[in-house]
CSV table of C-alpha atoms and ligand atoms in Angstrom, one decimal:
chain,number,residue,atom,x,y,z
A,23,UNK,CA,161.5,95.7,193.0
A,24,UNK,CA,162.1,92.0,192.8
A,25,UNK,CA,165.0,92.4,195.4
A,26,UNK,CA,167.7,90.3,192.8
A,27,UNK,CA,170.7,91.7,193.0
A,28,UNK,CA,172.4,93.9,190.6
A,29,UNK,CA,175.1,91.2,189.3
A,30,UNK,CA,175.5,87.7,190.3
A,31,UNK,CA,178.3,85.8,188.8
A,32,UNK,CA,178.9,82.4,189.6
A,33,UNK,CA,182.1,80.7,189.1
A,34,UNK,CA,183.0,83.5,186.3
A,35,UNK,CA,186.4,82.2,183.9
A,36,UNK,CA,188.1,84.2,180.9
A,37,UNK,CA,191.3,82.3,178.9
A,38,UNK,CA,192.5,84.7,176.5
A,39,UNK,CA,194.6,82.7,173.8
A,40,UNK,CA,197.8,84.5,173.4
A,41,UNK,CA,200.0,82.9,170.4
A,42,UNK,CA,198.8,79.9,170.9
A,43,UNK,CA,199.2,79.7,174.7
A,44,UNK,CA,196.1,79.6,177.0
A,45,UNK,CA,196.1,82.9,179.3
A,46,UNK,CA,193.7,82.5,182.0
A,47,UNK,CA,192.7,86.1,183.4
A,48,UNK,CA,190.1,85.4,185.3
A,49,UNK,CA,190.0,81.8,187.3
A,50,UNK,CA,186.7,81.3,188.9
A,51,UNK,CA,184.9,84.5,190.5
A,52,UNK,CA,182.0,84.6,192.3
A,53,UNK,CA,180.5,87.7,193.3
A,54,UNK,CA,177.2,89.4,194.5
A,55,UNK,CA,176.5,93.0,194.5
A,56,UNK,CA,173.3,94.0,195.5
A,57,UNK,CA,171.1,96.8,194.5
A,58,UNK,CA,172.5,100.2,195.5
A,59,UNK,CA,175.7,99.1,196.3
A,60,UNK,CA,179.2,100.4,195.3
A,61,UNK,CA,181.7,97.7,195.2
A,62,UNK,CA,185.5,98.6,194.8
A,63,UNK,CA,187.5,96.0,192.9
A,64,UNK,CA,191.7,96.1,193.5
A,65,UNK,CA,194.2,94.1,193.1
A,66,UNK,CA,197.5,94.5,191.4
A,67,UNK,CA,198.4,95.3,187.5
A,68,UNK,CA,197.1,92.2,185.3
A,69,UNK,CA,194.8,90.6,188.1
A,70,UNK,CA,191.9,90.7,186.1
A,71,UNK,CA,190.1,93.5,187.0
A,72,UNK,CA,189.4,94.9,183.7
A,73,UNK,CA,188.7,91.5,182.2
A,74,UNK,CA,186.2,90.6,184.9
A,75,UNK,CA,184.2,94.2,184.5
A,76,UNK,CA,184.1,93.5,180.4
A,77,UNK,CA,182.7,90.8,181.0
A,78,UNK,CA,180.2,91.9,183.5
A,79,UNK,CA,179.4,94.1,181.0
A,80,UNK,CA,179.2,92.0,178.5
A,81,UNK,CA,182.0,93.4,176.6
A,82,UNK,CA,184.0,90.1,176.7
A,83,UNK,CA,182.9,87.1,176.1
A,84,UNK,CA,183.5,84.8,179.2
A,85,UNK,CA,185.3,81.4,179.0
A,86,UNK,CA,182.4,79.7,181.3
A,87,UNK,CA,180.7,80.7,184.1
A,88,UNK,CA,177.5,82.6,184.7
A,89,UNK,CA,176.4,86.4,185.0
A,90,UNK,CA,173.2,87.4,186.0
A,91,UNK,CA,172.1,91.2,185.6
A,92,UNK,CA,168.8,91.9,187.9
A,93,UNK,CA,167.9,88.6,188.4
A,94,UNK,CA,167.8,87.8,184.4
A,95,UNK,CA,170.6,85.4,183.0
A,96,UNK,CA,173.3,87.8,180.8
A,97,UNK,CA,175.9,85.5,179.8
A,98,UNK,CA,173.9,83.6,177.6
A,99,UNK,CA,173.3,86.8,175.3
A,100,UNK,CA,174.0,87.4,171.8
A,101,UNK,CA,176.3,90.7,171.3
A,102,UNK,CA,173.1,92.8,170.2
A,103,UNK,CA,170.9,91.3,173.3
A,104,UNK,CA,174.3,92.8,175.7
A,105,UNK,CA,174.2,96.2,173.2
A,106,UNK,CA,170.6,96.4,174.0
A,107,UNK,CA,170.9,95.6,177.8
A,108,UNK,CA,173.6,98.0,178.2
A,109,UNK,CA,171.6,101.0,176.6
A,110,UNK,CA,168.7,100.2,179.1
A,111,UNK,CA,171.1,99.9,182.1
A,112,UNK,CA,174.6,99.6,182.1
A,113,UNK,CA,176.7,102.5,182.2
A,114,UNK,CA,180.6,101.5,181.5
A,115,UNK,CA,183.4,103.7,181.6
A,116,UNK,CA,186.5,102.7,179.9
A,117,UNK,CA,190.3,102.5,181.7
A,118,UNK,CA,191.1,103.9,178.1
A,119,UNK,CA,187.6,106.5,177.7
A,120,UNK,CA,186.7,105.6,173.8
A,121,UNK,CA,185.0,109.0,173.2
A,122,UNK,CA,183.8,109.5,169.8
A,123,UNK,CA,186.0,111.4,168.5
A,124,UNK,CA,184.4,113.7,165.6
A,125,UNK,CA,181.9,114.6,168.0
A,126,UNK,CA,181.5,117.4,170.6
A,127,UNK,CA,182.0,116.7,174.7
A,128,UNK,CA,178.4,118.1,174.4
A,129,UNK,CA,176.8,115.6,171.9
A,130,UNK,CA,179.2,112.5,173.4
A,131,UNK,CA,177.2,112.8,176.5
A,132,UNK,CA,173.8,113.5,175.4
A,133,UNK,CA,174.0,110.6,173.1
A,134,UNK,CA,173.7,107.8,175.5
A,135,UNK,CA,170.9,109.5,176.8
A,136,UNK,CA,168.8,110.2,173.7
A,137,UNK,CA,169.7,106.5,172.7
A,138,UNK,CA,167.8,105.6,176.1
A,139,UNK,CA,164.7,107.4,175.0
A,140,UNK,CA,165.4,110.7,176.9
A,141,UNK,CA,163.7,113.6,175.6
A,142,UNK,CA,166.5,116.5,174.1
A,143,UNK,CA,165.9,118.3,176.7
A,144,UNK,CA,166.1,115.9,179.7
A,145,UNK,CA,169.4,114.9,177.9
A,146,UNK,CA,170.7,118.3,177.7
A,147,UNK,CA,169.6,119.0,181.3
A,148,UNK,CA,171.1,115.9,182.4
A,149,UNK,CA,174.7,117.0,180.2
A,150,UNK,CA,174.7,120.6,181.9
A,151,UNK,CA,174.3,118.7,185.4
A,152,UNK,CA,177.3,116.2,184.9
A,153,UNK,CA,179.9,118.4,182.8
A,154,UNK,CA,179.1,120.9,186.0
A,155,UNK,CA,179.7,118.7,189.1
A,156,UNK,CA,182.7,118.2,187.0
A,157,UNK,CA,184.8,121.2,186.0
A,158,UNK,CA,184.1,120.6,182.7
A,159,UNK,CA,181.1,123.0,181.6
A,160,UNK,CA,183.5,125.3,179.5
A,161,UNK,CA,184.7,122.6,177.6
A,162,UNK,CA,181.3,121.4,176.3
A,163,UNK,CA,182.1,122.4,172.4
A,164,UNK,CA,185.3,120.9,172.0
A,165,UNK,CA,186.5,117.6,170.3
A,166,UNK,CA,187.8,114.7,172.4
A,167,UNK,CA,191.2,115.0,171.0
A,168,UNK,CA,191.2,118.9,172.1
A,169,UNK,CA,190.8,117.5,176.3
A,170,UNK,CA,193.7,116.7,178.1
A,171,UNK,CA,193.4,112.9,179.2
A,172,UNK,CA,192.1,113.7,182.3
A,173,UNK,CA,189.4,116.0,181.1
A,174,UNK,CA,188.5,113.1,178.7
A,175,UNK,CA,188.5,110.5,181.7
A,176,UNK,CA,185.6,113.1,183.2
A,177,UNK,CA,183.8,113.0,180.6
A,178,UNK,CA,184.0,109.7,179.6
A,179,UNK,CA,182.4,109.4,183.3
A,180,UNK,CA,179.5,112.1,182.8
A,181,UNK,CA,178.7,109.8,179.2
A,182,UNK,CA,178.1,106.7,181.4
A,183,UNK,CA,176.2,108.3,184.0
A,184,UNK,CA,173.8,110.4,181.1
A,185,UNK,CA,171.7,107.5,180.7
A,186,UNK,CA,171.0,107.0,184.6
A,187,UNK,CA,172.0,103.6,184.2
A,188,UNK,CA,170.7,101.2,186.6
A,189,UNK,CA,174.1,99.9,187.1
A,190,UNK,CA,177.5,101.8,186.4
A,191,UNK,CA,180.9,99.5,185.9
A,192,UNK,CA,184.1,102.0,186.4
A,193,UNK,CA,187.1,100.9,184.8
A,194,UNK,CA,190.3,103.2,186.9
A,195,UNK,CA,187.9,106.3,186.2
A,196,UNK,CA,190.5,108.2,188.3
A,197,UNK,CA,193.4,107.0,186.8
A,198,UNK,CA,194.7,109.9,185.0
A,199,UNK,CA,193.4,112.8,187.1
A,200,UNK,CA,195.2,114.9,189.9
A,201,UNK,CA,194.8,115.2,193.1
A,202,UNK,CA,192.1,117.9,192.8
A,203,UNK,CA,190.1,116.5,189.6
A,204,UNK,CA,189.8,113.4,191.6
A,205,UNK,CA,187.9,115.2,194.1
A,206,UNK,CA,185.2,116.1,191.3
A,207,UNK,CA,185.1,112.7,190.6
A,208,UNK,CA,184.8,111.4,193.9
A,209,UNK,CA,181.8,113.9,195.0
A,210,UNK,CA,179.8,112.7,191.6
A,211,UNK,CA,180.3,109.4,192.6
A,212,UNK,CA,179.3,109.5,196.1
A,213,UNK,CA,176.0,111.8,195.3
A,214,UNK,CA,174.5,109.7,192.7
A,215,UNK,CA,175.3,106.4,195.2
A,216,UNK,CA,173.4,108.1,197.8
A,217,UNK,CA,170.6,108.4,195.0
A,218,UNK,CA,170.1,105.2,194.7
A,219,UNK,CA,173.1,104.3,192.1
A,220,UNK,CA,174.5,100.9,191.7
A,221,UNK,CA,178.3,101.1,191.7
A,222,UNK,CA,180.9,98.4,190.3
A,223,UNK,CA,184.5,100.4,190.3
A,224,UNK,CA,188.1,99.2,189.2
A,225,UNK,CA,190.7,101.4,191.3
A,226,UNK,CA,194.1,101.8,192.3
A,227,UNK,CA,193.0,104.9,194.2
A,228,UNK,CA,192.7,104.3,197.9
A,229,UNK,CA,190.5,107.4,198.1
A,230,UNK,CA,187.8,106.3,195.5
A,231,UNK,CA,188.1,102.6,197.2
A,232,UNK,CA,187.4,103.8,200.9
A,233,UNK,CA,184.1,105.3,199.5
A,234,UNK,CA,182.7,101.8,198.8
A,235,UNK,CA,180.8,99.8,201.0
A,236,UNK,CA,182.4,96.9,200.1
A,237,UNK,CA,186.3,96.2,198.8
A,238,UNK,CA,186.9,93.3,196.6
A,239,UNK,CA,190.5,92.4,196.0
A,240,UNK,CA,192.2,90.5,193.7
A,241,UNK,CA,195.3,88.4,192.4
A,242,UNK,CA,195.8,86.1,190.1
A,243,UNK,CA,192.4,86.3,188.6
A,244,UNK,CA,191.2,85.3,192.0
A,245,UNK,CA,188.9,86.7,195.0
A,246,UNK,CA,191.3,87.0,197.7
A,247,UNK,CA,189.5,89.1,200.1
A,248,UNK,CA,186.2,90.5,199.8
A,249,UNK,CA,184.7,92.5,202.8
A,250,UNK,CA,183.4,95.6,204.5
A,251,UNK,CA,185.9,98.4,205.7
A,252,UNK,CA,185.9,97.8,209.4
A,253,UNK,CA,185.2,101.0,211.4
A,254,UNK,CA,188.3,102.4,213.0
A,255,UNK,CA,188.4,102.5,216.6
A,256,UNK,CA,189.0,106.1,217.7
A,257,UNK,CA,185.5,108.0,217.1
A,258,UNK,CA,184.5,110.5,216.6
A,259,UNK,CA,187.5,110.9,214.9
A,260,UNK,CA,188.2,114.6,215.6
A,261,UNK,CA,191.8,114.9,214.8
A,262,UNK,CA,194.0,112.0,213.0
A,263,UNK,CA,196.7,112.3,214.7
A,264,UNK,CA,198.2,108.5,213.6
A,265,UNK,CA,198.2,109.6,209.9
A,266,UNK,CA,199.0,113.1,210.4
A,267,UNK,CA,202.6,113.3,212.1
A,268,UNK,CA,204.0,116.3,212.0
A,269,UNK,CA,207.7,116.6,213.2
A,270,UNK,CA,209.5,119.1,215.1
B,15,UNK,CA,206.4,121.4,219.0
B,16,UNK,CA,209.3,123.6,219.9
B,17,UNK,CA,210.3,124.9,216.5
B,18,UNK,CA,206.8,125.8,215.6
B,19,UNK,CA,206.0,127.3,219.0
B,20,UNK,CA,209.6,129.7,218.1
B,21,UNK,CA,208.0,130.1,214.9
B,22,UNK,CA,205.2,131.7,216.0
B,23,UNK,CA,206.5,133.9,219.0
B,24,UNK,CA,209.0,135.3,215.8
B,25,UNK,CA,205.6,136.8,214.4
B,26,UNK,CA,205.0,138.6,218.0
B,27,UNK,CA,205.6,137.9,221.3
B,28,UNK,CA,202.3,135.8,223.2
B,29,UNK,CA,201.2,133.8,225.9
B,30,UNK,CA,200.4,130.0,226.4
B,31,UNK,CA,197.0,130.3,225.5
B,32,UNK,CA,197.8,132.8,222.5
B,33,UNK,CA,200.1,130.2,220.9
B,34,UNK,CA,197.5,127.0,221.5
B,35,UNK,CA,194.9,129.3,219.6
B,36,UNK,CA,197.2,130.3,216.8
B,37,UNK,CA,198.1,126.6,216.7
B,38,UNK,CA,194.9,126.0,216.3
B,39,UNK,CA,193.5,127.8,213.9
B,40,UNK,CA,196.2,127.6,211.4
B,41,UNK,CA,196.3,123.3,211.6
B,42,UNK,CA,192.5,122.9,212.2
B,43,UNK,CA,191.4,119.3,213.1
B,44,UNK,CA,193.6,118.4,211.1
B,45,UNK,CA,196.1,118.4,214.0
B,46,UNK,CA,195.8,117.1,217.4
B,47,UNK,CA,195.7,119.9,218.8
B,48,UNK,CA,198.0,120.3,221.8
B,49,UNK,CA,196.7,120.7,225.7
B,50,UNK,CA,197.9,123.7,227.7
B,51,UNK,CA,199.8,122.1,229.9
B,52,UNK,CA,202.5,120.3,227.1
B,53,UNK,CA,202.4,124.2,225.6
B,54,UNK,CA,203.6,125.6,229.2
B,55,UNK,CA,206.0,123.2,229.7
B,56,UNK,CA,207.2,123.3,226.6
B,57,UNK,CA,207.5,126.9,227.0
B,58,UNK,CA,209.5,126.3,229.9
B,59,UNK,CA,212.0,123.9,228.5
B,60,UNK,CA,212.8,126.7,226.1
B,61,UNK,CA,213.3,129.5,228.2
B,62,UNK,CA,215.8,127.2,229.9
B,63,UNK,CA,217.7,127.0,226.9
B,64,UNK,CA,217.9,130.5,226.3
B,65,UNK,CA,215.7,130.2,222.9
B,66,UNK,CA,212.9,132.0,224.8
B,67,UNK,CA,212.3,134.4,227.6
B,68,UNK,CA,209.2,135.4,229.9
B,69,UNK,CA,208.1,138.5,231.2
B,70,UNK,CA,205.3,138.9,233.3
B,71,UNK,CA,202.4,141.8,232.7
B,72,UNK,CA,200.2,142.9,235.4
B,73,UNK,CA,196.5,142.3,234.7
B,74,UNK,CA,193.3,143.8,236.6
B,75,UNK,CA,191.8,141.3,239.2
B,76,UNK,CA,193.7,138.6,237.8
B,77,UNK,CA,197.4,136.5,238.3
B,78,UNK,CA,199.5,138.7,236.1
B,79,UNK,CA,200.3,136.3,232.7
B,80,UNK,CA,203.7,135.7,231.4
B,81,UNK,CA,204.6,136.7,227.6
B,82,UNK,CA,206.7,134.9,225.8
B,83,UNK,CA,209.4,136.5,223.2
B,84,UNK,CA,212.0,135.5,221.2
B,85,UNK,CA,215.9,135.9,221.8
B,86,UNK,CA,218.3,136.4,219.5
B,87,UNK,CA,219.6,132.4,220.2
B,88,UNK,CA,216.0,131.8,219.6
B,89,UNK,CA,215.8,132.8,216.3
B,90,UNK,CA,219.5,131.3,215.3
B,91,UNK,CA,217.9,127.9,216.4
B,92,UNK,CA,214.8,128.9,214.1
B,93,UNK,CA,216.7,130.0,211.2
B,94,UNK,CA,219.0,126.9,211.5
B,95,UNK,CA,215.8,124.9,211.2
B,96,UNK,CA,214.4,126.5,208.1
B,97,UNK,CA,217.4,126.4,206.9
B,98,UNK,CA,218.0,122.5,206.8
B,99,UNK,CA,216.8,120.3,204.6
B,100,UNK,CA,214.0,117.8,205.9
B,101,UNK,CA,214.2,114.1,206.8
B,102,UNK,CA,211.4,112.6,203.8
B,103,UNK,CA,209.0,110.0,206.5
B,104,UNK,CA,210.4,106.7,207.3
B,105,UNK,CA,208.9,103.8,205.8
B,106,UNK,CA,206.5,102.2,208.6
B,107,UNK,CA,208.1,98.7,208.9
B,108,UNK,CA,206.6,97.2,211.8
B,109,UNK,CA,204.1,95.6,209.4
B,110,UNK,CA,206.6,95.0,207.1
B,111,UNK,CA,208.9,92.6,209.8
B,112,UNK,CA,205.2,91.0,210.8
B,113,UNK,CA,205.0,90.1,206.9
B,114,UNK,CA,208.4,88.5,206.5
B,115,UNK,CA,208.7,87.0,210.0
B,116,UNK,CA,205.4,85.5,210.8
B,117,UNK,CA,205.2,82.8,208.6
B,118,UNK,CA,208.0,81.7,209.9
B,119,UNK,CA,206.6,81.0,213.2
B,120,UNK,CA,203.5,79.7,211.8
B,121,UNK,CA,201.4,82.4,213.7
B,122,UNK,CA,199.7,84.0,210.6
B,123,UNK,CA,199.7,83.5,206.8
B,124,UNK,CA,200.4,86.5,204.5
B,125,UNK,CA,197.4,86.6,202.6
B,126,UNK,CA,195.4,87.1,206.5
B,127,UNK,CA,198.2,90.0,207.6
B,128,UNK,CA,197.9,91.8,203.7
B,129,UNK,CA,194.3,91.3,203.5
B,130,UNK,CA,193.8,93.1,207.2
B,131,UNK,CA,196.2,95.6,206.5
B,132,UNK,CA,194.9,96.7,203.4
B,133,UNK,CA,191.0,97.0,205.2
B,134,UNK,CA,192.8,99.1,208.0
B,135,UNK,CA,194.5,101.4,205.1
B,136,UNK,CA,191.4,102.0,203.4
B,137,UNK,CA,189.3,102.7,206.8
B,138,UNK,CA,191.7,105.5,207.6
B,139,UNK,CA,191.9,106.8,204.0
B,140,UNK,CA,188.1,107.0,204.8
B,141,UNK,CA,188.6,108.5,208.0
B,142,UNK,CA,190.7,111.1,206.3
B,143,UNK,CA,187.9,111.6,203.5
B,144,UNK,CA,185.4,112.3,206.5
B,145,UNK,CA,187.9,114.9,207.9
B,146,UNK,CA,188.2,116.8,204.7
B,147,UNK,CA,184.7,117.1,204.2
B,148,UNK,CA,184.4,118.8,207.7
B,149,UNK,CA,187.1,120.6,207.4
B,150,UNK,CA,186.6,124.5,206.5
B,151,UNK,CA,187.6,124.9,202.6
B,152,UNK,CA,188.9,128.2,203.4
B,153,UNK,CA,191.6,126.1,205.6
B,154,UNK,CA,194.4,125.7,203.3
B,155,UNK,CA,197.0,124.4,205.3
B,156,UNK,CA,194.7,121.8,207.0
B,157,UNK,CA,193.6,120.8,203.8
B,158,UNK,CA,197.0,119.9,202.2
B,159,UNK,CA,197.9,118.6,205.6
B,160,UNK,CA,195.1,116.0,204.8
B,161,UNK,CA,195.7,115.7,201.1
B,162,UNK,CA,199.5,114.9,202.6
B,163,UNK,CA,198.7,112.4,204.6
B,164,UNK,CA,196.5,110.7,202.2
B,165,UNK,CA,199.1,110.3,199.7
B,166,UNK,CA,201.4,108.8,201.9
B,167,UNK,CA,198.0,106.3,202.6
B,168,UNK,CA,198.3,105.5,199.5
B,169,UNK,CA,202.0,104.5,199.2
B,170,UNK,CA,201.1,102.6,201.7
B,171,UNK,CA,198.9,100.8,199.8
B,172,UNK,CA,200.8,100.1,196.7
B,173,UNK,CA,203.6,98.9,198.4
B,174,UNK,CA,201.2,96.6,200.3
B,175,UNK,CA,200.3,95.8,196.8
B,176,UNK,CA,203.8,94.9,195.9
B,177,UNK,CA,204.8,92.7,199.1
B,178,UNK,CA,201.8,90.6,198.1
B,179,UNK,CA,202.9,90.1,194.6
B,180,UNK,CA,206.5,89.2,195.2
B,181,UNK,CA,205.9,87.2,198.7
B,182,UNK,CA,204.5,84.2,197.9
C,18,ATP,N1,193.0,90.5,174.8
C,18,ATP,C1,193.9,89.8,175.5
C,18,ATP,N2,194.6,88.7,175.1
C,18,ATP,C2,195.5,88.0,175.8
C,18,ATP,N3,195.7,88.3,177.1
C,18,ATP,C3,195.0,89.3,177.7
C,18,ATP,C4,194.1,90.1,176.9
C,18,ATP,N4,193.6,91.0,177.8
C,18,ATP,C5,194.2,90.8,179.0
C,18,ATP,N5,195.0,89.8,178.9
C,18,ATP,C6,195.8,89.2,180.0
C,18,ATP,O1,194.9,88.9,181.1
C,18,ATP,C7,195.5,89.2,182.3
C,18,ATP,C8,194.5,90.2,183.1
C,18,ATP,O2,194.4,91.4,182.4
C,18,ATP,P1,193.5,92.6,182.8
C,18,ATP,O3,193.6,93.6,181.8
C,18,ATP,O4,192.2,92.1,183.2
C,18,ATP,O5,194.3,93.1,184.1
C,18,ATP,P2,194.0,94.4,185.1
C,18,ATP,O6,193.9,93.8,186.5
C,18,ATP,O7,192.9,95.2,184.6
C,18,ATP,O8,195.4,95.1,185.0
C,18,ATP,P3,195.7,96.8,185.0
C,18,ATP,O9,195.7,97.2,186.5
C,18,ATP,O10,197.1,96.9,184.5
C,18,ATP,O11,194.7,97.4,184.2
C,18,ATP,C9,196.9,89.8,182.1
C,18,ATP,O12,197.8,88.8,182.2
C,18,ATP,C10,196.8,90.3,180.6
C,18,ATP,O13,198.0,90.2,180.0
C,19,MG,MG1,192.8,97.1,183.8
């Protein structure tokens, strides 16, 4: 352990050119997540939050700017050094999953895996864990275009968690579950975090968010507040009676 | 807590203590769960009204206890209730006035008032998660009273979300 963190990106632009006209996405982020930490980014619809995980991912090229992955510069990397990075240790899930589609659930989660240098059987071990914890162990044999979009969100999540990845970036990997499904989601999340799991997540969900050690919103392609969830002041909190109001 | 307190004594008649365990158990911790002492006066508010009335029952070596029933008024009043449609929650707008008026007294900016009130959403949304995990799955109606109040939370949040987009 060399105790870098995870990502460090220092004064991090994206201008998208849109018919001509300069679109600037993301206007000067710095961030820090350390190792083992889950980060929640918010921030209202076209504030950058998918452009600024693509690129921590190296799946958009930034405008200028610096991104450091474990302490070793990433920006600077041609698109097969980022392919290779990402098989050794990014995990990304999509806001829009990109399965492969003329292959099983099965074989779209075991490939990251085996592409990582897993043995078959770790990666089928590793499959059978993930489409458990979430609901979707039945469904193992079908084609992507057979799940319902929020099956496909789950397992877009189990295919970038096969690999183990050292760091996973979430793109709204809630956004088209229910109320129920989400709760799969949000006990995967929080059990491989407690193992150790690095954790960079876009959300609108206030659930997923409040799981994070650390909330990062933003507007405008800016940081406009970036901080701890205070403790609340009532605790042990036996009853929430503030919240839950029940009339008559 | 008058309507559910005639709720439950249309199931059977009970006592105080009969109707703050029943509360109990069928809310969980998911309900601040009320002292005796609101339950008897409660109790006694109603009977006053004619919605309720007491009998007392001799007990061995002990005060005798009163036990509650419904009266036929009673169960007008709780059939008029389930009858009625509900009011929906009113929007909470005492942050809302602190948004729009205190920049005009140059006490706080926006950004400080969103940014805190989003944090305090999200800690509660946490609380909330906390409560669900300890709460009994077998609990249904605490559970959804949870789930309830977490999607409210989240409202919350995206119209926090808004009045930071459209408030400059
Ligand atoms: N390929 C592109 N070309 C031009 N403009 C783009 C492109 N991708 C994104 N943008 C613009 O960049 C801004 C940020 O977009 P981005 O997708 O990062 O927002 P977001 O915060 O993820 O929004 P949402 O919550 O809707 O997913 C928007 O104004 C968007 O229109
Ligand atoms: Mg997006």
């Amino acid at each position: 352990m060399t105790g870098a963190p995870a990502i460090k990106a220092i004064n991090l632009v994206k201008i998208y050119q849109s018919g001509g006209v300069p679109v600037p996405a993301v206007r000067g982020i710095d961030m820090r997540v350390e190792s083992g930490e889950f980060v929640a980014i918010m921030g209202p619809s076209g504030s950058g939050k998918s452009t600024l995980v693509h690129m921590l991912g190296g799946l958009d090229v930034r405008t200028s700017g610096e991104i450091w992955l474990d302490g070793t510069r990433a920006d600077t990397l041609s698109e097969s050094g980022w392919a290779l990075l990402r098989r050794q240790k990014v995990g990304f899930v999509f806001q829009f999953f990109n399965l492969v589609a003329n292959m099983t659930i099965a074989d779209n989660v075991e490939l990251p895996a085996l592409l990582g240098g897993a043995s078959p059987r770790q990666a089928r071990e590793r499959r059978e864990y993930l489409l458990g914890e979430l609901g979707l162990t039945e469904r193992a044999a079908a084609a992507p275009a057979q799940l319902s979009g929020g099956e496909q969100q789950r397992v877009a999540l189990a295919r970038a968690l096969a690999n183990q990845p050292r760091l996973l970036l979430a793109d709204e990997p809630t956004g088209n579950l229910d109320s129920r499904n989400t709760k799969d989601v949000l006990r995967l999340l929080s059990d491989v975090h407690k193992k150790g799991q690095t954790i960079v997540l876009v959300t609108h969900d206030a659930r997923v968010a409040s799981m994070a050690d650390r909330v990062v919103s933003l507007l405008d392609g800016e940081v406009v507040d970036d901080g701890a969830l205070p403790r609340t002041r009532r605790r042990p909190m036996g009853t929430v009676g503030d919240v839950v109001e029940l009339r008559g | 807590m008058r309507l559910p307190l005639l709720a439950l004594l249309a199931k059977e008649p009970a006592h105080g203590y009969e109707l703050k365990h029943a509360l109990e158990k069928t809310f969980g911790d998911a309900y601040p769960s009320p002292n005796i002492g609101q339950i008897y006066v409660t109790l006694g508010r109603l009977e006053k009204d004619g919605f309720v009335r007491a009998v007392d029952v001799e007990q061995v070596n002990r005060p005798n206890k009163k036990v509650y029933y419904l009266t036929a008024t009673g169960r007008e009043k709780l059939d008029d209730w389930v009858d009625e449609p509900t009011e929906g929650p009113r929007v909470r707008d005492e942050f809302f006035m602190k948004l729009v008026l205190a920049p005009l007294t140059g006490i706080a900016d926006r950004m400080t008032l969103v940014n805190r009130q989003r944090r305090h959403y999200l800690s509660l949304m946490r609380d909330l998660n906390e409560l669900a995990e300890r709460t009994d799955p077998e609990n249904r109606v605490a559970l959804l009273l949870i789930e309830g109040a977490m999607l409210h939370l989240q409202a919350d949040l995206d119209w926090l979300e808004r009045c930071q987009e459209e408030l400059p």
